[in-house]
Every structure is written in structure tokens, then in C-alpha cells.
XYZ file of C-alpha atoms in Angstrom:
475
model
C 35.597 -140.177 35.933
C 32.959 -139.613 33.559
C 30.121 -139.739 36.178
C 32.083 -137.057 38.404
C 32.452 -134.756 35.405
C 28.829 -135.350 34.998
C 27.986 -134.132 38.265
C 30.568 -131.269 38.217
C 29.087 -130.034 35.068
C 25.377 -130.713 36.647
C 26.232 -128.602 39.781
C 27.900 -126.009 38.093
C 24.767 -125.664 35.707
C 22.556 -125.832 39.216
C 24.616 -123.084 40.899
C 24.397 -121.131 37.838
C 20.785 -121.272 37.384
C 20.441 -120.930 41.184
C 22.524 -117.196 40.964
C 20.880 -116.202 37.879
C 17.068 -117.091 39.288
C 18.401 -114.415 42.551
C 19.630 -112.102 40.139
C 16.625 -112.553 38.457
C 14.572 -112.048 41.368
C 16.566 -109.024 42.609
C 16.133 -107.097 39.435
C 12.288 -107.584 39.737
C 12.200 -106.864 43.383
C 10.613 -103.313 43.191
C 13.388 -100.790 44.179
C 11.789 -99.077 47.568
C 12.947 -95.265 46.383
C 10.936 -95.607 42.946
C 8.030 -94.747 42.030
C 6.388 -93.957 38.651
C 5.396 -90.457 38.557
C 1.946 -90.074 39.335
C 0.754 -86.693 39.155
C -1.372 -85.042 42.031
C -5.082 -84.807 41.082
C -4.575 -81.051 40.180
C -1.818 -81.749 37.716
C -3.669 -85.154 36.407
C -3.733 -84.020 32.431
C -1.469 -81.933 30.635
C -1.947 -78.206 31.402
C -3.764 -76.462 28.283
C -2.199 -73.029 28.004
C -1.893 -71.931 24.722
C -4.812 -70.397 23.153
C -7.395 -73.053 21.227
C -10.925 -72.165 19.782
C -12.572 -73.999 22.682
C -10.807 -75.062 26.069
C -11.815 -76.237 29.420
C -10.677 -77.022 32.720
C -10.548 -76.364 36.329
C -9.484 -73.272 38.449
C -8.698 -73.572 41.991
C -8.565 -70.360 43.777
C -8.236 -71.135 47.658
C -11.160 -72.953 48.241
C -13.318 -71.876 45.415
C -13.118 -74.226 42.017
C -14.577 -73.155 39.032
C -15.334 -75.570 36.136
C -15.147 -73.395 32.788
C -15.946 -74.098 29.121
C -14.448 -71.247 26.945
C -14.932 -70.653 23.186
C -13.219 -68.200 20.776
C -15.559 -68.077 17.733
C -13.842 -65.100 16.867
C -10.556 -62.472 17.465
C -10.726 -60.559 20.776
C -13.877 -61.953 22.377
C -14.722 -65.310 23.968
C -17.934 -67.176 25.672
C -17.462 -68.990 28.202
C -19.777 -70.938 30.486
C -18.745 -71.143 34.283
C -19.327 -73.823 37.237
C -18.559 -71.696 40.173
C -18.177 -74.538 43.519
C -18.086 -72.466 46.809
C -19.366 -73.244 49.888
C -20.985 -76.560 49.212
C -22.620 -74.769 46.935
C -22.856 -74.734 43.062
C -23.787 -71.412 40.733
C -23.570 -71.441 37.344
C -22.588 -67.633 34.996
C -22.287 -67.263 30.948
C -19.611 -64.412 30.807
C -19.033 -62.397 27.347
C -15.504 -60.989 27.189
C -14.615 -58.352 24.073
C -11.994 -56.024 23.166
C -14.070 -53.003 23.173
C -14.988 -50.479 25.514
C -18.531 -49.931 27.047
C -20.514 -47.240 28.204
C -20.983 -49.623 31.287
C -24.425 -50.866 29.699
C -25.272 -53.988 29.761
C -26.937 -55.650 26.646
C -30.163 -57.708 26.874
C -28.835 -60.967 25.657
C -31.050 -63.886 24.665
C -29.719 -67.623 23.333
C -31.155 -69.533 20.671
C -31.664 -70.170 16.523
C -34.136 -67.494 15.979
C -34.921 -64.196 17.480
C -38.223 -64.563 18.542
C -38.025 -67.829 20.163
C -34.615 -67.385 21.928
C -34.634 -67.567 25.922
C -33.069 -64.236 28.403
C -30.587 -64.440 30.322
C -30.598 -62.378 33.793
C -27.602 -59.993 33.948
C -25.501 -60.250 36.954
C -26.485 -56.950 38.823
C -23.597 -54.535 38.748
C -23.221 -54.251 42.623
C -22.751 -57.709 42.873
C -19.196 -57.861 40.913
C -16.501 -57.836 42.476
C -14.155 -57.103 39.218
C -12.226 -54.133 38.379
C -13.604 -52.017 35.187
C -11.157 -51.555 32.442
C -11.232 -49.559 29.499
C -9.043 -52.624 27.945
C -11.711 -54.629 27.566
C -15.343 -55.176 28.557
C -16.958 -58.222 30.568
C -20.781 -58.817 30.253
C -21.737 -61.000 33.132
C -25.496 -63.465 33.120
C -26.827 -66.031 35.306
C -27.185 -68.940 33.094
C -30.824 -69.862 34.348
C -32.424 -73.373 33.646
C -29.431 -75.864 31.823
C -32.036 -77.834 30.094
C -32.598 -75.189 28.142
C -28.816 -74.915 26.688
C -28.686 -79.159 26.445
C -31.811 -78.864 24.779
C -29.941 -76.757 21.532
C -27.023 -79.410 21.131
C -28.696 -80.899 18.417
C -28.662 -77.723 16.237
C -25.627 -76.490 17.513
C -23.724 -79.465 15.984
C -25.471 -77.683 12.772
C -24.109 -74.024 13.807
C -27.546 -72.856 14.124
C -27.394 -71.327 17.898
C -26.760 -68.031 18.284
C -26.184 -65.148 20.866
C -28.668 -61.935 19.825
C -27.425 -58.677 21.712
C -29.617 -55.834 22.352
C -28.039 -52.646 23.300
C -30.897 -50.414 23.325
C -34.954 -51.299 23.898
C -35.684 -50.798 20.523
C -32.598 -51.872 18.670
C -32.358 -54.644 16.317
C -30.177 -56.978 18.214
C -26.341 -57.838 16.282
C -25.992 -61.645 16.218
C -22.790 -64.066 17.132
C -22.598 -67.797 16.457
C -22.227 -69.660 19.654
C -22.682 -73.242 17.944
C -19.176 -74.244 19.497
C -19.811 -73.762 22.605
C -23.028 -74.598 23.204
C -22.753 -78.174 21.462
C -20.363 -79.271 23.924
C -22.275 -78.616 27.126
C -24.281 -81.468 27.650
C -20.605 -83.532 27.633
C -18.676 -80.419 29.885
C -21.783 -80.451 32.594
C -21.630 -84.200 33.419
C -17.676 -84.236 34.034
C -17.021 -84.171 37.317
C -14.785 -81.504 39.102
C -12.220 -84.257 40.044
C -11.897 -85.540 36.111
C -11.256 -82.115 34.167
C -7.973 -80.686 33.456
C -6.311 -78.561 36.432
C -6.384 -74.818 34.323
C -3.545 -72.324 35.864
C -0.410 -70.435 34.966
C 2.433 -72.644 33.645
C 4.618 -71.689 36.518
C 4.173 -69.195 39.894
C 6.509 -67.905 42.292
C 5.512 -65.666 45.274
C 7.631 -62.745 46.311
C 7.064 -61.330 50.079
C 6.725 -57.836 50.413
C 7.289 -56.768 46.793
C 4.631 -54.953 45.263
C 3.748 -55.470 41.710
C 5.229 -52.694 39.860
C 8.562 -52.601 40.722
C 8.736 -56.337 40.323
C 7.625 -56.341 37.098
C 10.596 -53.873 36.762
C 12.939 -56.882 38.130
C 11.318 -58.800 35.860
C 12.163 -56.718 33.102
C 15.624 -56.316 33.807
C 16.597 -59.787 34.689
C 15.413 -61.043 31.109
C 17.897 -59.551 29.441
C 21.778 -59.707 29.683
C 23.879 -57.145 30.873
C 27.022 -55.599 30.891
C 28.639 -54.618 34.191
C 27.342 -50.877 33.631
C 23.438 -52.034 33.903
C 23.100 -51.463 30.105
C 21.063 -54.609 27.919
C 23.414 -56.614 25.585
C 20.182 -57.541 24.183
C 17.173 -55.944 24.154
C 13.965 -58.088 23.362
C 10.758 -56.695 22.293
C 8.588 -56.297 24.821
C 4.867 -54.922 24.783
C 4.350 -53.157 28.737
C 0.253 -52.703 30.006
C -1.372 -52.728 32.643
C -4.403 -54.680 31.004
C -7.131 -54.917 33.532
C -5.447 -52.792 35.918
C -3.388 -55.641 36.565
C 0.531 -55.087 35.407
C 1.571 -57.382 32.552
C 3.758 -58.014 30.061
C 4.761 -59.908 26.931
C 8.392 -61.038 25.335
C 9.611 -62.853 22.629
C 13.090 -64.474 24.091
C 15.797 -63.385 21.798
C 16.074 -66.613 20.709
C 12.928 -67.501 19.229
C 10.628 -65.061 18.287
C 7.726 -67.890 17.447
C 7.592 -68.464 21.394
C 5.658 -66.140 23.588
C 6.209 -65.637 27.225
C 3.039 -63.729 28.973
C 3.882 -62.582 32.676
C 1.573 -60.935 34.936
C 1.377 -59.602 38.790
C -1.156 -60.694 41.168
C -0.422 -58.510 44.350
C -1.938 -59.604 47.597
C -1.031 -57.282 51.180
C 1.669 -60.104 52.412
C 3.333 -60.061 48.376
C 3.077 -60.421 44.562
C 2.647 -63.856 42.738
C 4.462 -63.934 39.344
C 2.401 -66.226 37.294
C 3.960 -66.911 34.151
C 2.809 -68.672 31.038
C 4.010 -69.193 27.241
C 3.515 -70.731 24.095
C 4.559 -71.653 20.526
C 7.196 -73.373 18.736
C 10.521 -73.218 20.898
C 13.749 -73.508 19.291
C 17.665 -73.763 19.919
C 18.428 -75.886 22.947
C 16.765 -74.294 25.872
C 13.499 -75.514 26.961
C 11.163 -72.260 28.518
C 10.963 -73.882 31.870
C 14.300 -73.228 31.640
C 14.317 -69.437 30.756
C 11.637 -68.943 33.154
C 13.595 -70.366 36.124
C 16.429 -68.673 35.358
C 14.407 -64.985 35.523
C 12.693 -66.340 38.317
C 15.677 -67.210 40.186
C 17.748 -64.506 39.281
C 14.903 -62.026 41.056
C 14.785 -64.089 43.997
C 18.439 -64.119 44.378
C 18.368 -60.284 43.909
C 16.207 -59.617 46.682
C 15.962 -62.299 49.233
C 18.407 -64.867 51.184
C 18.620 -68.340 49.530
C 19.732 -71.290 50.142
C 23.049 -73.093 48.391
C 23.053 -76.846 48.567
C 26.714 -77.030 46.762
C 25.550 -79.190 43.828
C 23.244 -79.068 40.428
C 21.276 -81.437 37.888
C 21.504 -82.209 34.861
C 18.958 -81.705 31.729
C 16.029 -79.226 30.962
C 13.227 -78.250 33.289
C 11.441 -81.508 32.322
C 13.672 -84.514 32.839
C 12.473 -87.106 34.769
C 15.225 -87.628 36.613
C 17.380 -85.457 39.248
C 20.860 -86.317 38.242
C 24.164 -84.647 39.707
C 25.953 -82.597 37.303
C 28.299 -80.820 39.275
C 29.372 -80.756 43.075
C 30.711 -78.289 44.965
C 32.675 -79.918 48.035
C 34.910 -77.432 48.973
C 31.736 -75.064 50.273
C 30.449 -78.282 51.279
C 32.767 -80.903 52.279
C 29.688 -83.304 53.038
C 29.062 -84.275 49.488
C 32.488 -85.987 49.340
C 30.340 -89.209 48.547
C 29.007 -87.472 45.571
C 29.236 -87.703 41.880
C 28.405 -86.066 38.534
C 25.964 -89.204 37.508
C 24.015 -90.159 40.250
C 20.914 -89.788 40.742
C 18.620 -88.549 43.476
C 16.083 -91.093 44.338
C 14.431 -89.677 47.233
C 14.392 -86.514 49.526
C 13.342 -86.085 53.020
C 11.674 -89.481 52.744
C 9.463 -88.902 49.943
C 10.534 -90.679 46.732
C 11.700 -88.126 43.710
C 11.979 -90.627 41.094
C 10.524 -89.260 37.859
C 9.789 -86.414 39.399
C 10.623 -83.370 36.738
C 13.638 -81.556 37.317
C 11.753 -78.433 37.459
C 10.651 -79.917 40.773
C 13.595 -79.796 42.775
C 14.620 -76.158 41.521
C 11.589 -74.842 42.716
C 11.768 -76.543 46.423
C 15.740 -75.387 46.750
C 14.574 -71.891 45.776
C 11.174 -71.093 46.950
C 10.548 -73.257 49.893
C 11.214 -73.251 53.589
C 13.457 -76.628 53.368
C 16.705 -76.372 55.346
C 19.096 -79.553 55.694
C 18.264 -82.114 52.879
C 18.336 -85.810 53.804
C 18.991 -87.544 50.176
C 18.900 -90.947 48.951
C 20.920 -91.346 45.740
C 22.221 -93.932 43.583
C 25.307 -94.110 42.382
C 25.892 -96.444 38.798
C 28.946 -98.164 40.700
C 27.900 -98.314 44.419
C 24.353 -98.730 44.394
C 22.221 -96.756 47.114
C 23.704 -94.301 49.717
C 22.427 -91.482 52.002
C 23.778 -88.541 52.496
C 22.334 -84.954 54.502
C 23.105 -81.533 53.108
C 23.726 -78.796 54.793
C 21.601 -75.702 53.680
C 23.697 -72.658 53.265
C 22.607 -68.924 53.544
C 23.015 -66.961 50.298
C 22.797 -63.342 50.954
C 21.456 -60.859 48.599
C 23.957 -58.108 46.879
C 23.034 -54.525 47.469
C 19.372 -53.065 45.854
C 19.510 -52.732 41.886
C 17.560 -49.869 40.598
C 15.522 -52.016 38.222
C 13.386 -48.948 36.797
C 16.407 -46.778 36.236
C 18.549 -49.500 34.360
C 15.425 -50.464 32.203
C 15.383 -46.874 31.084
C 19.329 -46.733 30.077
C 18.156 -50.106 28.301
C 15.178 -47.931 26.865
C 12.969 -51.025 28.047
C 9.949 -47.635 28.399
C 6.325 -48.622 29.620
C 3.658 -47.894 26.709
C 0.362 -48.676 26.993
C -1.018 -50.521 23.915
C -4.441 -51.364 22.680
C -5.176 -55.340 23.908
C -5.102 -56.065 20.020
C -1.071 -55.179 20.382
C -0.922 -56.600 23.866
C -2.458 -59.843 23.283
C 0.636 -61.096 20.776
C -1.029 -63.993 20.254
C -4.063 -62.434 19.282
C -6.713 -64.968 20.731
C -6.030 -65.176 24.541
C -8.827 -63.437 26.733
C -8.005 -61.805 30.058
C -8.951 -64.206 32.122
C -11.723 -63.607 35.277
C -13.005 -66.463 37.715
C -14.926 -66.213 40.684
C -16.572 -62.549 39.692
C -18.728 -62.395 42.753
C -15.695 -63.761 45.055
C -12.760 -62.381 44.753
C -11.407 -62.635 41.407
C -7.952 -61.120 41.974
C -7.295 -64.112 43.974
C -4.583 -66.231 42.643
C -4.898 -68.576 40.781
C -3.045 -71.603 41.631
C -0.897 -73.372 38.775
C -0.725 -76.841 38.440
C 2.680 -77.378 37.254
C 3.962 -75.154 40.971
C 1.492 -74.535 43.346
C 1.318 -78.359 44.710
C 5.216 -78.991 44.896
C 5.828 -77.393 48.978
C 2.507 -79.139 50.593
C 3.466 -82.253 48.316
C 7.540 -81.875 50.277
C 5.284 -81.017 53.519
C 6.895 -77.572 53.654
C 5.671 -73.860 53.052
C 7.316 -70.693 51.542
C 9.973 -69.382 54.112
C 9.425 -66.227 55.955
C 11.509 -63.509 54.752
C 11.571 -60.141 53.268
C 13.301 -58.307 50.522
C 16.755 -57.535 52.465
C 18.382 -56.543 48.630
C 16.513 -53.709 49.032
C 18.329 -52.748 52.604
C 21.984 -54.338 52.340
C 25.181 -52.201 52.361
C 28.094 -52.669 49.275
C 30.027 -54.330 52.228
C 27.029 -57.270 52.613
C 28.867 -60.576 52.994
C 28.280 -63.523 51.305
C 27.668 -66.917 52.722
């Protein structure tokens, strides 16, 4: 009796270990939708927006990158040294930026730790640049000439001894800035490759056919504030309206946090206007600025074009790593049936979403061409399921006068010195690819890879808000 206990118990022990050693080997057997989120090369470091004494990167606009290393020894002005890669080819430009006006002049401008043995740099001839003159601010452009000569002064730059000697006039004695900064890191920024410097952009873009600048920035305006039904601001935050560089632009403080700055501004091209939108400093209360900004965003798009409604929405801020269902709406679409508040989206249209931000998927159900979305999810109790959405047509409400209600809000346009503009006080307006086309956009990191990365494009479509009857109907 003993012996067949023994071998009960034995068995028993054998089928236990047997189960647990699958179970086991289940829970390491990589789940096919997940990935770890690996960033595409242009989004491979963390984004460096707000303004720092010296900062680097790369800008991609179209098929021009430019490799920059920018230093603010002081308010208002900045140096920065540029890598311009265009057509298999490489040019290098030192570009002064300052806060004062010019005569359109262009100072002699020598480098070095004395006066008389300092090297000349050859200004960039004025036909050649392709940038707008503004009274805002004034850009001093030089071919940086032989490198060896800048790697050669890292030694006393790391003992602030290199300077930048300005001569305005033939005779003048030349006024003297401390480049030490700058120059000190060069030897390091010229050996990084293209492919292993921070991506440099706007924090977040959105493209709007057919709308040109101005009156989007009004949309802009208006959507960042509440408002009661009669158009008029509940709040009204402080804004600071320019068009700094001929470019339009603004600046807020959300009403919630007046240590966080939010800097917009309009890149119009013939087909549109790119909203690229950037911010920094301490945020506080609950909602993250990814957030605000894809609510103002959204808001515009809704306003003016037809979008898509999918019937359900995530969870979190604009960064979780995770698309999880918060709410579903099954009655609009009866095809979600199989889904819950709590699962979570592990792959869409093929391509696995896991860790993705949730930023992500806002962006692709607003902006992009996407119709029907094939999904993956997981649910805590089932386990994996499938299910396609269908893509519903949202259609805009009648035009809103954006102008008019921003002037019952008394949201005015002033112009302002950049000293006011610039709230921050530090950030330069920023030029790249002078003898290009600078008013190209520049691509953000965070956006600009998300509809090749979903192998889809920004849909084709106009601003019907601006056309539609009281009596449009909705979906």
C-alpha cells in the first residue's frame, strides 16, 4: 500500500513539475505581438527642446540634414556651427544670430585669442541667401573655411580664451564676444556621425491642407481657450502674438501652469500650413502637454476637416506605453462587442504597437489616411483576439469665425520686441539650410515618422468647415 502511495505521490509530483516546466516555458515563449519599443533612427535620443547654453543635433528637412552645434553665451544671440549634407555633398557655415536690427552690413568677423593673430571668415554673399530679412532680429552668415583651424583652439577654449572680434566699419576697433563654449566642443561635434546625433525638430507637427497660416493661427488661438456657447473665452490666457521672422507665431502659458511655455508657429507651404509646436518648463496639475497639445490640435482638425471615429478611446497621458481601452462605444459601432475597458492593443494593421506611446495612435486616427483598423488586443481574461474596425466619417460643423470670436475674447495681435516674444528669453529663431530653402519644414521627431512607420500618408482632403451649411449632418 505503501509502495502505491509512493508512486501516486511520485507521479503526482512528476505531473506537477511536468505542467509547471510548460507553464514555465509558455511564459518565456516571446509573445509574437510584443516588441520593446525601439525608436526609429530619427527619434533614437530624447528630443532636446528647451533652451540650454549649448545644444546639438540633427535637422532633417526633406532630403537635406544639417548637423548643428549651437551656443548661447549670452541673452538674445547664439553661435552656432552648421554641417549642411545635400546632395552627396557636405558644406560647412558659422551663423551669428542677435536681437538687434542691422543696417544690412555685414561685419568682418575674425576667430581667435588675440586680435592680431585671429583667422577671417568669408561672409556668405548676400545673393546667395535664401532667408527672409527681419527687423526682429539679424542673421550674420560665414563660410567656416579650413576646420583645423577651429580644432586647433580647443585647447584654449577649455580656458575661455577664444573669442569672436566684430568689425563693423574698416577702421573700427572691433567689439569682442567669448566663444570658448562653443568652440571647445568641436573637435568632439565634427567626428559624430550624422546617424549618432540627436534627431532636433518641433515636439509635435500636424499639417493642415489648404489653410493658410494666418487664419490658422486664429484657430489656434481660439481653440486654446474654453468657451461659452456665445464664442466668448471662459478663460483667457496670456498670450504674446508676432510675426517674428515674417513667420506667424505665438506663445501661451496654459492657464494651468504658468511655469510651462507652449511656442507655436506656421510653416505655410502652397498645398497647406504645418503647425509645429514645442514647449517647456515645469508642468503641473495632472495633464501632461502632449495632452493639451492634442487636444488644440484635434479640436482644429475636427473644426475644419472630415475625421474619422473608431467608437473607442485609451487610457493615460500622451506618453504611456501602452494603448489600453478606456471606453467603447458599441452602439455607433456594434463591431467592438468583443471589447473592453482594460485591454490592450497589441498590434495594428500587422505592425506590433506594444510600447508604442499613446500619443502614437492619436495621431494615426486623426491625421492619417488609415480607414478600417485590423487590431490585435489582449484581453486580461481571454488572452489574444482580433477584431476590424470600421472607420466612420465625422463631418465638420459649419465655419467658426476664429478672428472675430478672438476679438470678443480681446485675444488682439500686438507685435512685441523678440525680448517680449521670446518668454523664455534664450531661444533663437531658428534657420537651417540658408542657401536651400530654409522655410522648409522641419520634420519633428516625436510626429513626422509615425504614417510612413503605419505605411500610410496624410489623407486627401480640404477644409469643408469652411463650406458646410447649419443643416450639415453628422456621421
Amino acid at each position: 500500500m505503501i509502495q502505491v502511495l509512493h508512486r501516486f505521490i511520485t507521479a503526482v509530483l512528476l505531473c506537477s513539475a511536468a505542467v509547471s516546466a510548460t507553464a514555465y516555458a509558455a511564459e518565456q515563449q516571446a509573445d509574437p505581438y510584443h516588441v520593446d519599443w525601439k525608436e526609429p533612427q530619427t527619434r533614437r535620443i530624447e528630443v532636446q527642446r528647451p533652451p540650454t547654453m549649448e545644444t546639438w543635433g540633427v535637422v532633417k528637412q526633406g532630403d537635406v540634414q544639417t548637423k548643428f552645434l549651437r551656443s548661447i553665451p549670452y541673452l538674445y544671440s547664439s553661435y552656432e556651427l552648421h554641417e549642411i549634407h545635400k546632395d552627396g555633398k557636405v558644406e560647412y557655415l558659422f551663423h551669428v544670430q542677435g536681437e538687434y536690427g542691422s543696417d544690412g552690413t555685414v561685419p568682418r568677423l575674425t576667430i581667435g585669442t588675440k586680435e592680431d593673430t585671429a583667422f577671417e571668415l568669408t561672409p556668405v554673399a548676400a545673393a546667395d541667401l535664401k532667408t527672409i530679412p527681419s527687423k526682429d532680429y539679424t542673421d550674420y552668415w560665414y563660410y567656416a573655411g579650413d576646420l583645423s583651424r577651429w580644432t586647433a583652439l580647443e585647447e584654449s577654449a577649455k580656458k575661455g580664451k577664444v573669442n569672436a572680434y566684430f568689425y563693423y566699419s574698416p577702421n573700427s576697433k572691433g567689439s569682442r564676444d567669448e566663444i570658448s563654449p562653443l568652440v571647445k566642443r568641436i573637435p568632439r561635434w565634427l567626428t559624430l556621425p550624422v546617424a549618432e546625433c540627436n534627431a532636433y525638430g518641433p515636439m509635435y507637427s500636424v499639417f493642415y491642407p489648404g489653410m493658410p497660416a494666418k487664419e490658422l493661427r486664429d484657430a489656434i488661438a481660439y481653440r486654446s481657450n474654453a468657451h461659452y456657447d456665445s464664442g466668448r473665452a471662459k478663460t483667457s490666457n496670456k498670450y504674446v502674438f508676432s510675426d517674428v521672422g515674417n513667420l506667424p507665431s505665438f506663445a501661451l502659458h496654459p492657464s494651468w501652469s504658468m511655469a510651462e511655455v507652449h511656442y507655436v508657429t506656421f510653416r505655410e507651404e502652397p498645398a497647406g500650413t504645418w503647425v509645429n509646436w514645442d514647449y517647456w518648463g515645469a508642468s503641473s496639475g495632472n495633464i501632461h502637454p502632449l495632452d493639451t497639445i492634442s487636444y488644440i490640435t484635434q479640436a482644429v482638425y475636427a473644426d475644419l476637416y472630415p475625421t474619422k471615429y473608431y467608437g473607442f478611446t485609451l487610457k493615460g497621458h500622451a506618453e504611456k506605453q501602452s494603448w489600453v481601452i478606456d471606453t467603447v462605444d458599441t452602439k455607433q459601432h456594434p463591431e467592438l462587442t468583443a471589447m473592453s475597458p482594460g485591454d490592450v492593443i497589441k498590434s495594428l494593421n500587422g505592425i506590433p504597437v506594444d510600447g508604442y506611446p499613446k500619443y502614437v495612435a492619436e495621431y494615426l486616427m486623426y491625421y492619417s489616411a488609415l480607414g478600417d483598423l485590423d487590431l490585435v488586443l489582449e484581453s486580461p481574461k481571454t488572452g489574444l483576439y482580433e477584431v476590424t474596425v470600421r472607420s466612420m466619417i465625422h463631418l465638420p460643423l459649419p465655419a467658426i469665425d476664429y478672428a472675430a470670436y478672438n476679438e470678443k475674447s480681446k485675444l488682439r495681435y500686438t507685435r512685441k520686441t523678440i525680448n517680449e516674444f521670446r518668454l523664455d528669453g534664450a531661444v533663437p529663431f531658428e534657420i537651417f539650410d540658408p542657401l536651400g530653402n530654409p522655410a522648409a519644414h522641419v520634420e519633428s521627431p516625436r510626429t513626422d515618422w509615425i504614417l510612413e512607420h503605419f505605411h500610410t500618408e496624410r489623407p486627401h482632403t480640404m477644409p469643408l468647415g469652411k463650406y458646410f451649411a447649419a443643416t450639415a449632418p453628422q456621421y
